[in-house]
GROMACS .gro file of C-alpha atoms in nm:
model
  127
    1GLN     CA    1   8.110  10.589   9.638
    2VAL     CA    2   7.987  10.242   9.552
    3GLN     CA    3   8.052   9.985   9.822
    4PRO     CA    4   8.279   9.694   9.726
    5VAL     CA    5   8.096   9.362   9.714
    6GLN     CA    6   8.253   9.058   9.876
    7SER     CA    7   8.190   8.687   9.831
    8GLY     CA    8   8.347   8.360   9.938
    9GLY     CA    9   8.472   8.257  10.279
   10GLY     CA   10   8.285   8.018  10.508
   11SER     CA   11   8.389   7.737  10.740
   12VAL     CA   12   8.717   7.573  10.649
   13PRO     CA   13   8.920   7.305  10.830
   14ALA     CA   14   9.251   7.402  10.983
   15GLY     CA   15   9.531   7.362  10.733
   16GLY     CA   16   9.298   7.425  10.442
   17SER     CA   17   9.267   7.720  10.206
   18VAL     CA   18   9.003   7.981  10.145
   19ARG     CA   19   8.956   8.260   9.894
   20ILE     CA   20   8.751   8.576   9.926
   21SER     CA   21   8.656   8.792   9.630
   22CYS     CA   22   8.596   9.165   9.629
   23VAL     CA   23   8.445   9.343   9.331
   24VAL     CA   24   8.540   9.709   9.322
   25SER     CA   25   8.334   9.910   9.078
   26GLU     CA   26   8.451  10.255   9.184
   27TYR     CA   27   8.765  10.414   9.322
   28GLY     CA   28   8.774  10.759   9.476
   29PRO     CA   29   9.017  11.018   9.336
   30SER     CA   30   9.279  10.944   9.603
   31ASP     CA   31   9.233  10.567   9.615
   32ASN     CA   32   9.518  10.361   9.478
   33CYS     CA   33   9.471  10.020   9.637
   34VAL     CA   34   9.242   9.762   9.789
   35ALA     CA   35   9.340   9.658  10.138
   36TRP     CA   36   9.218   9.367  10.345
   37PHE     CA   37   9.137   9.391  10.716
   38ARG     CA   38   9.000   9.141  10.961
   39GLN     CA   39   8.806   9.170  11.281
   40ILE     CA   40   8.874   8.895  11.532
   41PRO     CA   41   8.570   8.781  11.738
   42ASP     CA   42   8.717   8.864  12.078
   43LYS     CA   43   8.841   9.205  11.960
   44PRO     CA   44   8.530   9.360  11.806
   45HIS     CA   45   8.671   9.712  11.811
   46GLU     CA   46   8.996   9.632  11.633
   47HIS     CA   47   9.066   9.583  11.265
   48GLU     CA   48   9.389   9.405  11.187
   49GLY     CA   49   9.553   9.474  10.853
   50VAL     CA   50   9.604   9.162  10.643
   51GLY     CA   51   9.756   9.318  10.333
   52GLY     CA   52   9.667   9.496  10.014
   53ILE     CA   53   9.729   9.537   9.645
   54PHE     CA   54   9.804   9.849   9.447
   55ARG     CA   55   9.557   9.910   9.170
   56ASP     CA   56   9.794  10.024   8.895
   57SER     CA   57  10.108   9.815   8.955
   58GLY     CA   58   9.941   9.503   9.092
   59GLU     CA   59  10.207   9.496   9.362
   60ALA     CA   60  10.080   9.327   9.676
   61TYR     CA   61  10.191   9.331  10.037
   62THR     CA   62  10.092   9.114  10.332
   63ALA     CA   63  10.106   9.144  10.708
   64ASP     CA   64  10.346   8.942  10.918
   65SER     CA   65  10.057   8.742  11.063
   66VAL     CA   66   9.980   8.590  10.723
   67GLN     CA   67  10.322   8.619  10.560
   68GLY     CA   68  10.391   8.321  10.338
   69ARG     CA   69  10.029   8.202  10.364
   70ALA     CA   70   9.828   8.481  10.205
   71VAL     CA   71   9.813   8.568   9.837
   72ILE     CA   72   9.649   8.891   9.725
   73SER     CA   73   9.579   8.928   9.355
   74GLN     CA   74   9.355   9.113   9.115
   75ASP     CA   75   9.177   9.063   8.788
   76THR     CA   76   9.150   9.406   8.630
   77ALA     CA   77   8.914   9.284   8.359
   78THR     CA   78   8.650   9.189   8.615
   79LYS     CA   79   8.752   9.456   8.872
   80THR     CA   80   8.796   9.180   9.127
   81VAL     CA   81   9.051   9.157   9.404
   82TYR     CA   82   9.119   8.825   9.574
   83LEU     CA   83   9.251   8.727   9.913
   84GLN     CA   84   9.355   8.365   9.946
   85ILE     CA   85   9.487   8.227  10.271
   86ASN     CA   86   9.655   7.888  10.277
   87GLY     CA   87   9.750   7.678  10.576
   88LEU     CA   88   9.463   7.822  10.778
   89LYS     CA   89   9.509   7.849  11.153
   90PHE     CA   90   9.243   7.882  11.420
   91GLU     CA   91   9.356   8.239  11.480
   92ASP     CA   92   9.258   8.325  11.122
   93THR     CA   93   8.894   8.300  11.227
   94ALA     CA   94   8.756   8.649  11.173
   95MET     CA   95   8.532   8.874  10.970
   96TYR     CA   96   8.728   8.989  10.667
   97TYR     CA   97   8.675   9.319  10.492
   98CYS     CA   98   8.806   9.456  10.165
   99VAL     CA   99   8.861   9.828  10.173
  100VAL     CA  100   8.916  10.072   9.889
  101ALA     CA  101   9.185  10.303  10.018
  102ALA     CA  102   9.479  10.533   9.965
  103CYS     CA  103   9.775  10.317  10.059
  104THR     CA  104  10.144  10.368  10.116
  105VAL     CA  105  10.413  10.122  10.218
  106VAL     CA  106  10.725  10.270  10.369
  107GLY     CA  107  10.997  10.060  10.523
  108GLY     CA  108  10.773   9.757  10.518
  109GLN     CA  109  10.500   9.938  10.708
  110ALA     CA  110  10.167   9.987  10.537
  111SER     CA  111   9.937  10.277  10.595
  112GLU     CA  112   9.584  10.293  10.457
  113ILE     CA  113   9.328  10.573  10.448
  114ALA     CA  114   9.000  10.397  10.389
  115SER     CA  115   8.733  10.524  10.154
  116SER     CA  116   8.484  10.244  10.124
  117TRP     CA  117   8.441   9.914  10.309
  118GLY     CA  118   8.297   9.592  10.177
  119GLN     CA  119   8.013   9.428  10.366
  120GLY     CA  120   8.241   9.173  10.532
  121THR     CA  121   8.287   8.800  10.489
  122ARG     CA  122   8.329   8.553  10.772
  123ILE     CA  123   8.598   8.286  10.774
  124THR     CA  124   8.571   8.025  11.045
  125VAL     CA  125   8.856   7.781  11.083
  126SER     CA  126   8.734   7.452  11.224
  127SER     CA  127   8.911   7.151  11.371
   0.00000   0.00000   0.00000
């Protein structure tokens, strides 16, 4: 399966906004969404779910940690999924990954079975 390709991110002042792009050229037979995860610097072995978007419906969901600040969207014509985070906080500093996955959301709880990970994009929130 072709790896998703990410772009964007960088160093952004606290309170600012940032957008990451993820071009998905291939979905596996069970994949129905693109999810976003982040890896915080002091927790290198953990990946925190940020949210995701369902491929067919365009319905998006976000984690409590970014609720009200994150917008996940897609452009089906260009096969691009976007993660925008507004009102950045220092704790948003992380490596962000887009992941092609099989996703379900039940009772507000998301579950993702990952197929293919993007290469990662770093967001650093500065003072």
